mmCIF file of N, CA and C in Angstrom:
data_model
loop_
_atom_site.group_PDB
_atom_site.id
_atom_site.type_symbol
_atom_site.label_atom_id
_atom_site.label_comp_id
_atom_site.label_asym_id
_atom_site.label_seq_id
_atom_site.Cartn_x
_atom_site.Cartn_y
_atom_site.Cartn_z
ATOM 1 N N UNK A 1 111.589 83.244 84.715
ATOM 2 C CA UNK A 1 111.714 83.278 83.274
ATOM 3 C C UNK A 1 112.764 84.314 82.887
ATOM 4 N N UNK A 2 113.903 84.022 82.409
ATOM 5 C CA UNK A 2 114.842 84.698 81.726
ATOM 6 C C UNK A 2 115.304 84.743 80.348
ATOM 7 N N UNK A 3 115.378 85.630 79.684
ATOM 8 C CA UNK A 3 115.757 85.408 78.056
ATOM 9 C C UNK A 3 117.307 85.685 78.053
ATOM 10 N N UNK A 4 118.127 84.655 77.460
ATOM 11 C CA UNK A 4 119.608 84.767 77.584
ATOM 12 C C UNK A 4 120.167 86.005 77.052
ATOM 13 N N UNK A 5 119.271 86.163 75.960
ATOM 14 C CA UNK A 5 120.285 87.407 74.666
ATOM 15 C C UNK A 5 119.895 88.522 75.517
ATOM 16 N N UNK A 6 119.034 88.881 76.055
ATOM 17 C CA UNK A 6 118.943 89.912 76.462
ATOM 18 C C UNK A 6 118.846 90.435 77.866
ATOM 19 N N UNK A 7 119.040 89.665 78.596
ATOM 20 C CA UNK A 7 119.249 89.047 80.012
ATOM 21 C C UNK A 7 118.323 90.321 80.752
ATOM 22 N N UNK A 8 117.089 89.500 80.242
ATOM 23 C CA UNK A 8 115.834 90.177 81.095
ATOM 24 C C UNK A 8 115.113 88.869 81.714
ATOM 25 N N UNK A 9 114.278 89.539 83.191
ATOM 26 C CA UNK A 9 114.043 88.135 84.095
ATOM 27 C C UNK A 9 112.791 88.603 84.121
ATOM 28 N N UNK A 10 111.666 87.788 84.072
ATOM 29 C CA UNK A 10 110.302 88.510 84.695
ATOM 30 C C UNK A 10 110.110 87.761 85.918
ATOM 31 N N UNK A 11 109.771 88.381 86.887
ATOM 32 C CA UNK A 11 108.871 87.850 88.084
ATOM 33 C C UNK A 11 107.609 88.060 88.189
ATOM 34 N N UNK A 12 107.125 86.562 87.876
ATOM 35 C CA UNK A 12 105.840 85.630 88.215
ATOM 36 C C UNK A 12 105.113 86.245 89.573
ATOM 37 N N UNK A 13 105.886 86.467 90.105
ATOM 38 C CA UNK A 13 105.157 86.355 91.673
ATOM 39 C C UNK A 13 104.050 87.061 92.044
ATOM 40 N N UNK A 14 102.857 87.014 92.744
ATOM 41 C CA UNK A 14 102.211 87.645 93.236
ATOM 42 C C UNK A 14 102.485 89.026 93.888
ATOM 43 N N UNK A 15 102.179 90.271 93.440
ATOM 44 C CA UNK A 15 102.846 91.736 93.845
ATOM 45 C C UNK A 15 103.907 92.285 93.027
ATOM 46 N N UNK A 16 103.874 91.669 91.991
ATOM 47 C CA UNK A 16 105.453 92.244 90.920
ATOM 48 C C UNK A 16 104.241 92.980 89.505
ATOM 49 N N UNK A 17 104.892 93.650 89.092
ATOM 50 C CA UNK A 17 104.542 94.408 88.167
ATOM 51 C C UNK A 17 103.952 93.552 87.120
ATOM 52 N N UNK A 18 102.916 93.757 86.009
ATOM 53 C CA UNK A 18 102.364 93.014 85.135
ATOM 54 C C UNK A 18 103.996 92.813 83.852
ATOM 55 N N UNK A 19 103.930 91.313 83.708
ATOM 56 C CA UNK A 19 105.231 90.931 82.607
ATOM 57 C C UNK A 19 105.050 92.031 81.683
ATOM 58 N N UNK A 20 104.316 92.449 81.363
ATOM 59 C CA UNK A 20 104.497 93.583 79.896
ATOM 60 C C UNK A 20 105.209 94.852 79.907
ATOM 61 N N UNK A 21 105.161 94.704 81.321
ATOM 62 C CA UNK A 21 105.936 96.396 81.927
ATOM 63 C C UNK A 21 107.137 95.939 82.514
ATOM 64 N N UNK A 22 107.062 94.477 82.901
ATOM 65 C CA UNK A 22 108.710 94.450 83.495
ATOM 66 C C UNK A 22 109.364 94.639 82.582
ATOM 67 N N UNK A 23 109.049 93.823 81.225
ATOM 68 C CA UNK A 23 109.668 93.420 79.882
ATOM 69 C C UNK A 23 109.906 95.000 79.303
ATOM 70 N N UNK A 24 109.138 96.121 79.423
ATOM 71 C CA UNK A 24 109.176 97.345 78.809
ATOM 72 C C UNK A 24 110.080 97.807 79.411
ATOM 73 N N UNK A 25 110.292 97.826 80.598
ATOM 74 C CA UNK A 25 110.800 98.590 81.936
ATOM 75 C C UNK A 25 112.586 97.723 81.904
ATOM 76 N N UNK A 26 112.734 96.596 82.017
ATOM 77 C CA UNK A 26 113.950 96.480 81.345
ATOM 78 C C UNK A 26 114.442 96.616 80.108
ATOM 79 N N UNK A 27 113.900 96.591 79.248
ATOM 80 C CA UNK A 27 114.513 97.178 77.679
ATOM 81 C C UNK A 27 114.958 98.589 77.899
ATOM 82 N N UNK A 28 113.368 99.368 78.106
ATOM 83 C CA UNK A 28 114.004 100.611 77.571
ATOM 84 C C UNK A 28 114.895 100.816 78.952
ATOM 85 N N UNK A 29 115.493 100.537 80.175
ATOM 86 C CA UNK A 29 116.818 101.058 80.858
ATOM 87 C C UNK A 29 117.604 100.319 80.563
ATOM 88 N N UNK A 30 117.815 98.903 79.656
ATOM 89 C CA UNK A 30 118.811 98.920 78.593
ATOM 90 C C UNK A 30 119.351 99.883 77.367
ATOM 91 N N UNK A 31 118.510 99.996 76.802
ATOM 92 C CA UNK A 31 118.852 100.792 75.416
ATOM 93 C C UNK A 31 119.344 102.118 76.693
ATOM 94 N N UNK A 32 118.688 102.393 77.423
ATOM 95 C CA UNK A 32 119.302 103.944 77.680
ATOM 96 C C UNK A 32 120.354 104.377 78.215
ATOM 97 N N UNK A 33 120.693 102.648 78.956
ATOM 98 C CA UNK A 33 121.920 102.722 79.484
ATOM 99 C C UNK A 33 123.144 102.321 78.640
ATOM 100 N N UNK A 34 122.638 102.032 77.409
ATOM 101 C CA UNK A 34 123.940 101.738 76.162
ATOM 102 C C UNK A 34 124.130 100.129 76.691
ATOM 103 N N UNK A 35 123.472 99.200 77.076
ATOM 104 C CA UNK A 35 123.719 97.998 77.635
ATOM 105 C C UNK A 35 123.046 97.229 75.979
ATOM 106 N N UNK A 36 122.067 97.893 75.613
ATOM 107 C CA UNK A 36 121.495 97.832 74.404
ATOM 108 C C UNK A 36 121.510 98.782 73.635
ATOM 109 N N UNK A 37 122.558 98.563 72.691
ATOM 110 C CA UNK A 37 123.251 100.085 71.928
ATOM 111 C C UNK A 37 122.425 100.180 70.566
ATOM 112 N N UNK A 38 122.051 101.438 70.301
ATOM 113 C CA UNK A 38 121.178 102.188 68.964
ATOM 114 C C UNK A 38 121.458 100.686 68.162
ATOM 115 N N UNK A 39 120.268 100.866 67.645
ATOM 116 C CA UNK A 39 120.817 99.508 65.857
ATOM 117 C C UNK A 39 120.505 98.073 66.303
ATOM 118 N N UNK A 40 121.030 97.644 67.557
ATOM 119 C CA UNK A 40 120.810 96.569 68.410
ATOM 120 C C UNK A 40 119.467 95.584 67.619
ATOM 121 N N UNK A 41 119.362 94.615 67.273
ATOM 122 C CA UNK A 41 118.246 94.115 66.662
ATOM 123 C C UNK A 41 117.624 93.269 68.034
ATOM 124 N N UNK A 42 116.446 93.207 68.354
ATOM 125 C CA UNK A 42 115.506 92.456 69.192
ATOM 126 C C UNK A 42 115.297 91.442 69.113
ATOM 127 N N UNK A 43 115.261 90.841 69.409
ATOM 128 C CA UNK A 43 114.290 89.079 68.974
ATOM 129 C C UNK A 43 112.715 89.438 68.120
ATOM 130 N N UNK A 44 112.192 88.457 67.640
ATOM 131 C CA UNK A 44 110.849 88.190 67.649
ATOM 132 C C UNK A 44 110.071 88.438 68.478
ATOM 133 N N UNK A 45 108.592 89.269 68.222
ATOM 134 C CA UNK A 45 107.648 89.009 69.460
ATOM 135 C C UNK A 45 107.639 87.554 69.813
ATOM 136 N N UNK A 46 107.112 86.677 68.931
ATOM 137 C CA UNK A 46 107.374 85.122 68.627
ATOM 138 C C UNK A 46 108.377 84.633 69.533
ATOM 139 N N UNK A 47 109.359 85.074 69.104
ATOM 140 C CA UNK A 47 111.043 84.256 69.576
ATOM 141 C C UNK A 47 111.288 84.596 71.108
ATOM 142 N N UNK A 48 111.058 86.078 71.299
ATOM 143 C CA UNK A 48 111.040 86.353 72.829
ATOM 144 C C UNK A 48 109.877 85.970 73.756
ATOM 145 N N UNK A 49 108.560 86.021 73.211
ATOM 146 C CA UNK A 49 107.986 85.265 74.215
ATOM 147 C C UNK A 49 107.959 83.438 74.490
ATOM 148 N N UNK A 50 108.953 82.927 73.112
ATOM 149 C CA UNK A 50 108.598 81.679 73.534
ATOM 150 C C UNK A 50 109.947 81.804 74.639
ATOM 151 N N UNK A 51 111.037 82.395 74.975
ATOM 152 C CA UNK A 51 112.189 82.035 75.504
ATOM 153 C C UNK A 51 111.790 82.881 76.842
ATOM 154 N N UNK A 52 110.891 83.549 77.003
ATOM 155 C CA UNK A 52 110.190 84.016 78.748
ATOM 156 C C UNK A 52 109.162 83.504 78.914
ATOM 157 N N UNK A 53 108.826 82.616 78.240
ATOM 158 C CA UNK A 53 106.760 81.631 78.652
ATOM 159 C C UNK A 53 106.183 82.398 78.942
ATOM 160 N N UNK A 54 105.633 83.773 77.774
ATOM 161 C CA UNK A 54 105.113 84.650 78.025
ATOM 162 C C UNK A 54 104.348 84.826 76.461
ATOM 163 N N UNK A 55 102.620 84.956 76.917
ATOM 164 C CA UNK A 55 102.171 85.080 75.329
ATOM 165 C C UNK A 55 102.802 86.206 74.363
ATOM 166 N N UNK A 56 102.167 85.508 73.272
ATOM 167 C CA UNK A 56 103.290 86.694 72.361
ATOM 168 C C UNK A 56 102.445 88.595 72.567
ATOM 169 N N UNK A 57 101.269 88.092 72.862
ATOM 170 C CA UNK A 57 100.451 89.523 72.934
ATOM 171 C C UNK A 57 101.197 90.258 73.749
ATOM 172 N N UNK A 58 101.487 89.706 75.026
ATOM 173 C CA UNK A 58 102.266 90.000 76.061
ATOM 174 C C UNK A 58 103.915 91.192 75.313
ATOM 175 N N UNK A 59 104.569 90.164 74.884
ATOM 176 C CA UNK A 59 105.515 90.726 74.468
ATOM 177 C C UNK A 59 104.787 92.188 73.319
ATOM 178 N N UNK A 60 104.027 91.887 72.431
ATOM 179 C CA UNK A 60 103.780 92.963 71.413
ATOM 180 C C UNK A 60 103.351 93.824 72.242
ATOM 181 N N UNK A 61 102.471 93.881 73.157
ATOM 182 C CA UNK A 61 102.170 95.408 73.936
ATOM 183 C C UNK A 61 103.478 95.925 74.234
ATOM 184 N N UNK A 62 104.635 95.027 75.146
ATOM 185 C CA UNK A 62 105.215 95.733 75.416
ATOM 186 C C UNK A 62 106.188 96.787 74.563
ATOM 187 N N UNK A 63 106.619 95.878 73.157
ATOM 188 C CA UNK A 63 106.987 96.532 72.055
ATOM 189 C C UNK A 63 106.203 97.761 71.242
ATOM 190 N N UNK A 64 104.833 97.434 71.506
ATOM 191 C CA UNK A 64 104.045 98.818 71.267
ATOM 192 C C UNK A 64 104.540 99.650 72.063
ATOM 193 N N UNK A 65 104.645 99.463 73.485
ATOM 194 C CA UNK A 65 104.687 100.863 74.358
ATOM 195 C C UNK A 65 106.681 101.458 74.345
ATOM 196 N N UNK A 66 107.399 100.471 74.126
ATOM 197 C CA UNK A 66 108.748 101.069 73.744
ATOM 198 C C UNK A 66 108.630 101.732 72.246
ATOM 199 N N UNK A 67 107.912 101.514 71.256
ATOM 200 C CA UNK A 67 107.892 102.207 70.022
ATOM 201 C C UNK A 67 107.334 103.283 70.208
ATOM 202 N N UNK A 68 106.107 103.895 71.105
ATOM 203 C CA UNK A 68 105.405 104.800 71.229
ATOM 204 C C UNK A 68 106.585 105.508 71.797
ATOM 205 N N UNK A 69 107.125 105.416 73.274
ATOM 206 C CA UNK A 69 107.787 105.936 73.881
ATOM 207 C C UNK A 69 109.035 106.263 72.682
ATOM 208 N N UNK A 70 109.391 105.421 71.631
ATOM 209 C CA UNK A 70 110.923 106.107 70.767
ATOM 210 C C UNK A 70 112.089 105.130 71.241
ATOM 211 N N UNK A 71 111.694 104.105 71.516
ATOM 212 C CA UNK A 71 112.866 103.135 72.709
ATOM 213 C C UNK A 71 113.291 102.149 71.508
ATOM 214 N N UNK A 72 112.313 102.035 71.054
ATOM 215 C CA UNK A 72 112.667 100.816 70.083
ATOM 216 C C UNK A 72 112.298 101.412 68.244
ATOM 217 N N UNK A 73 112.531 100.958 67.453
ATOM 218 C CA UNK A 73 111.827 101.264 66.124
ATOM 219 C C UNK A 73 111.204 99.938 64.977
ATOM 220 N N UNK A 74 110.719 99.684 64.322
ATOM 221 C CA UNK A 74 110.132 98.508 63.737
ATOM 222 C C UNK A 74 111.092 98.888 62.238
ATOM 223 N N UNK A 75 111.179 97.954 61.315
ATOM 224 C CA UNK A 75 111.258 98.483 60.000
ATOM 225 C C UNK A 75 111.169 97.347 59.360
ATOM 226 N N UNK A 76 110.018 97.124 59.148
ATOM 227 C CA UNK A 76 109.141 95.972 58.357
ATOM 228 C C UNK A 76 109.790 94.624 58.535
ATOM 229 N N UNK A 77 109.825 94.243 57.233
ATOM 230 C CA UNK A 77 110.312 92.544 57.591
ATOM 231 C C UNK A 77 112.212 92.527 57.885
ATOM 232 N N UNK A 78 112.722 93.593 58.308
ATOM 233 C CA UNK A 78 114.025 94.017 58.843
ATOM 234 C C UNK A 78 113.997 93.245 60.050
ATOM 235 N N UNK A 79 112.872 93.623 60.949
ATOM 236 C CA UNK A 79 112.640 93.690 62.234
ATOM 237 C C UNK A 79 112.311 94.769 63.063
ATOM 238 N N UNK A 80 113.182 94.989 64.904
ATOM 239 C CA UNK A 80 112.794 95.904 65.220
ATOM 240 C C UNK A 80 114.400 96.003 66.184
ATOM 241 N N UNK A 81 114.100 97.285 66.156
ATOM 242 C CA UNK A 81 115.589 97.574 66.489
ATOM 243 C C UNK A 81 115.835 98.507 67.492
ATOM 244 N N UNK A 82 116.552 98.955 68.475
ATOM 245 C CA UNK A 82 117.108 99.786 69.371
ATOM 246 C C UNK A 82 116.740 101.194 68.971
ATOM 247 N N UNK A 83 116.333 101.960 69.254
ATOM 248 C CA UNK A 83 116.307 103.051 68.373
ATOM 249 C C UNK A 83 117.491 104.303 68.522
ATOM 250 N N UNK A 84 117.682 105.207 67.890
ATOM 251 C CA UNK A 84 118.776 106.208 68.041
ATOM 252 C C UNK A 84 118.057 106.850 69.582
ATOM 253 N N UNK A 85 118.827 107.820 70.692
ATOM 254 C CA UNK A 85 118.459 108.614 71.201
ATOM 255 C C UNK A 85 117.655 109.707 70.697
ATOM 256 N N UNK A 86 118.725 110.576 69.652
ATOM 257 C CA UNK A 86 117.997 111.868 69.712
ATOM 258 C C UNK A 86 117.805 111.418 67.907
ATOM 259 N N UNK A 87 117.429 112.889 67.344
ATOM 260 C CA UNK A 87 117.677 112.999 66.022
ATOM 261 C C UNK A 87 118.984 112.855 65.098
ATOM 262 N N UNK A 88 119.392 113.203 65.511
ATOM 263 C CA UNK A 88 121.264 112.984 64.550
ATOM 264 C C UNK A 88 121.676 111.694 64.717
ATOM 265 N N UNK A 89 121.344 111.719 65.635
ATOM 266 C CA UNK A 89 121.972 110.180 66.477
ATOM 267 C C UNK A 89 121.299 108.893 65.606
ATOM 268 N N UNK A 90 119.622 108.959 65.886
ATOM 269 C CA UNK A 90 118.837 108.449 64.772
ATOM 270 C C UNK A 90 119.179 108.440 63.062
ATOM 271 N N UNK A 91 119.524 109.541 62.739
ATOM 272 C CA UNK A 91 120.066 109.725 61.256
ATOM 273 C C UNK A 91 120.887 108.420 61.112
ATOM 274 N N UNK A 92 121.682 109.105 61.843
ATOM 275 C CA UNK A 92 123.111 108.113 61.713
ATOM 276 C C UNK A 92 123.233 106.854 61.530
ATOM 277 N N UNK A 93 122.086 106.494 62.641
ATOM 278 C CA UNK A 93 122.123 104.781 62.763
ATOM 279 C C UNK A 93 121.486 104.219 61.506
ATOM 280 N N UNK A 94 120.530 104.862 60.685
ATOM 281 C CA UNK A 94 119.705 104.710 59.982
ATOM 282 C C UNK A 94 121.115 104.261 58.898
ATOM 283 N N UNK A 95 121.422 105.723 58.932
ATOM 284 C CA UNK A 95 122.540 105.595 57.811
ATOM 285 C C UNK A 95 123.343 104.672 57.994
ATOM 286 N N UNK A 96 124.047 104.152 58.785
ATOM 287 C CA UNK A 96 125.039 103.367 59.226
ATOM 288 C C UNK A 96 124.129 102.027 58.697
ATOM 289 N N UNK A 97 122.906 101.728 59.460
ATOM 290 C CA UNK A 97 122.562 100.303 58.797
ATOM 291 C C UNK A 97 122.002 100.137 57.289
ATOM 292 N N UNK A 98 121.683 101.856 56.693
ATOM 293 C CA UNK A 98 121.362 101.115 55.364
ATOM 294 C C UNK A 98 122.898 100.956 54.926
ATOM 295 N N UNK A 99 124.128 101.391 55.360
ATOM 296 C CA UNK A 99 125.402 101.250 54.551
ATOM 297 C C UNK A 99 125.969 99.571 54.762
ATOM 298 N N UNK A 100 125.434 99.474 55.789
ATOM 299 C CA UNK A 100 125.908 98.087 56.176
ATOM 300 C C UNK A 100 125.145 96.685 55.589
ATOM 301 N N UNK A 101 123.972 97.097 55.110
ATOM 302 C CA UNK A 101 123.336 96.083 54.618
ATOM 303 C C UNK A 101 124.019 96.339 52.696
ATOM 304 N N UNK A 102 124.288 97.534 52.712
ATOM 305 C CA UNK A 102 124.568 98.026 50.894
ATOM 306 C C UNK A 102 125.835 96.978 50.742
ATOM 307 N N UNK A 103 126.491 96.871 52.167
ATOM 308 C CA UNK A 103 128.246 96.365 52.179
ATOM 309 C C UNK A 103 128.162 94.465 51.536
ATOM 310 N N UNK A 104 127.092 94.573 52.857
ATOM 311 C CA UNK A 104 126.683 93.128 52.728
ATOM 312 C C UNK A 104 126.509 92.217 51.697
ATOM 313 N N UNK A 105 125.702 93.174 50.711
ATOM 314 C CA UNK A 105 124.886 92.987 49.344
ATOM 315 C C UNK A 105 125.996 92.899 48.129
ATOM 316 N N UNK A 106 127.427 93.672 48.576
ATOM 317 C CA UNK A 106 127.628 93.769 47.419
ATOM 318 C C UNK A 106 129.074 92.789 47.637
ATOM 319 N N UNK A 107 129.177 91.917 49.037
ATOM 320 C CA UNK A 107 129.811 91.234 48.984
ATOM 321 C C UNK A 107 130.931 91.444 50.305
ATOM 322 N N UNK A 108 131.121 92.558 49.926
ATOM 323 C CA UNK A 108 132.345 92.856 51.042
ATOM 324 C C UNK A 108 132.433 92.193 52.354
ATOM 325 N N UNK A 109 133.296 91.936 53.056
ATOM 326 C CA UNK A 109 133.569 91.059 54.650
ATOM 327 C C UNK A 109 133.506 92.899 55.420
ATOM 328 N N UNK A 110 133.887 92.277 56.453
ATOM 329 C CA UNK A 110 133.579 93.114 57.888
ATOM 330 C C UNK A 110 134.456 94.296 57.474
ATOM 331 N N UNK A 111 135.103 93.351 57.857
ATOM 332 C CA UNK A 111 136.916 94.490 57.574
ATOM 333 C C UNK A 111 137.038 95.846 56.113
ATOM 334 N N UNK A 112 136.449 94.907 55.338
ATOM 335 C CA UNK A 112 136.683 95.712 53.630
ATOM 336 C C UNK A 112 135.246 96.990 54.085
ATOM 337 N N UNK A 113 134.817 96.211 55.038
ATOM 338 C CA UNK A 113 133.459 97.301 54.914
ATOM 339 C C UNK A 113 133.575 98.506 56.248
ATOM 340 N N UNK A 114 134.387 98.311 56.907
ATOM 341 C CA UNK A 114 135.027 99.189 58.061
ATOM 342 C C UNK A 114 135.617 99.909 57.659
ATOM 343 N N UNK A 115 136.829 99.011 56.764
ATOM 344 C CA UNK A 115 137.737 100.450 56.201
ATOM 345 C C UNK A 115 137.328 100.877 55.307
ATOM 346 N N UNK A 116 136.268 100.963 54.008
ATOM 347 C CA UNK A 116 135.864 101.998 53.559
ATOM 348 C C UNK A 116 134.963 102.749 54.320
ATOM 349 N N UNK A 117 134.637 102.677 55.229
ATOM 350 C CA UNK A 117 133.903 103.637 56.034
ATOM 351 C C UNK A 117 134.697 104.717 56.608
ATOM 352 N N UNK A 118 135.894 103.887 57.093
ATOM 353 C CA UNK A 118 136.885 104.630 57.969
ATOM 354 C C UNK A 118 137.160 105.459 57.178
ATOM 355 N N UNK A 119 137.826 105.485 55.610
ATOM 356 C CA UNK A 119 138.799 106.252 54.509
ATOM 357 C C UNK A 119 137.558 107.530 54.564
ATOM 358 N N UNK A 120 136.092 106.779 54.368
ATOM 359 C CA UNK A 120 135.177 107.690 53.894
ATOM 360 C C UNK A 120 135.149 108.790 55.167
ATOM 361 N N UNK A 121 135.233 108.428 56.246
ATOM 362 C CA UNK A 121 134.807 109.708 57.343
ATOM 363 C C UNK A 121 135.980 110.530 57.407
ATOM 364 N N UNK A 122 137.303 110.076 57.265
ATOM 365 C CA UNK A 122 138.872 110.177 57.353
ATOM 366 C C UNK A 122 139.034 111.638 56.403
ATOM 367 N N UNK A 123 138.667 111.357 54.900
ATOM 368 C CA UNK A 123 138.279 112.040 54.231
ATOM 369 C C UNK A 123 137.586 113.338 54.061
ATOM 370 N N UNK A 124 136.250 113.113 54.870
ATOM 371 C CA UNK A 124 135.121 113.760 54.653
ATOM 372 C C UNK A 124 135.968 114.882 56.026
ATOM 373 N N UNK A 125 136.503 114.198 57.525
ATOM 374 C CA UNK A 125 136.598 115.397 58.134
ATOM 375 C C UNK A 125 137.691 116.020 58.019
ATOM 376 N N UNK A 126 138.550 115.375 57.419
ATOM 377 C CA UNK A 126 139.916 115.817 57.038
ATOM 378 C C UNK A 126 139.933 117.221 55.844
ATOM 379 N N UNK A 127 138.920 117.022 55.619
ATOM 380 C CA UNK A 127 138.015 118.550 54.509
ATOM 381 C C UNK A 127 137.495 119.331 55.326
ATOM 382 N N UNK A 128 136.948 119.009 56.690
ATOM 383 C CA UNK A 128 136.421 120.024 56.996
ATOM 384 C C UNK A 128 137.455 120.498 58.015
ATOM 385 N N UNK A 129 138.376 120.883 57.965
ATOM 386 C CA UNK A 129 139.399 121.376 58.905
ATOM 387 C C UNK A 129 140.019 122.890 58.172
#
């Protein structure tokens, strides 16, 4: 059983680790290895266990135990997402996706919403010098 988007495999076999921990155990040394970068959105408990034939309980423990651990973060009907490493790092991403959804909302394409970001940091450190 392999899930494409996130190219995690569980082994079935007799003597392999219970699916809830393989599934934990490859995420979080994704996210840590930047293979799954901060912000990163997850699938569905739903969506990922139907694409590994794995109950969905299955998948939610394992998403419990990456949220406990700080691996992953939930944010309601958003979803659940990669989480920052540390604290700043966390800020950031936070910040970065509420700016990106503000971009979204108010119309802007990719580009219009990059480069006011860019002018804005350009700005901001170009002051602090």
């Amino acid at each position: 059983m392999t899930s494409t988007n996130l190219k995690i495999a569980i082994d079935g076999s007799a003597g392999s680790a219970a699916p809830y921990e393989q599934l934990r155990a490859q995420i979080a040394d994704r996210a840590r290895s930047g293979k799954l970068p901060a912000g990163f959105k997850l699938p569905t408990v739903r969506g990922l266990a139907e694409e590994l034939g794995l109950a969905a309980n299955t998948v939610a423990k394992a998403y419990r135990a990456l949220e406990a651990d700080g691996v992953i973060e939930t944010r309601g009907r958003n979803g659940t997402f990669v989480a920052a490493a540390e604290g700043a790092s966390r800020e950031a991403a936070s910040a970065a996706q509420a700016y990106a959804e503000r971009a979204h909302r108010l119309g802007l394409t990719q580009a219009e919403a990059v480069e006011a970001a860019t002018e804005a940091l350009r700005a901001r450190y170009a002051a602090a010098k």
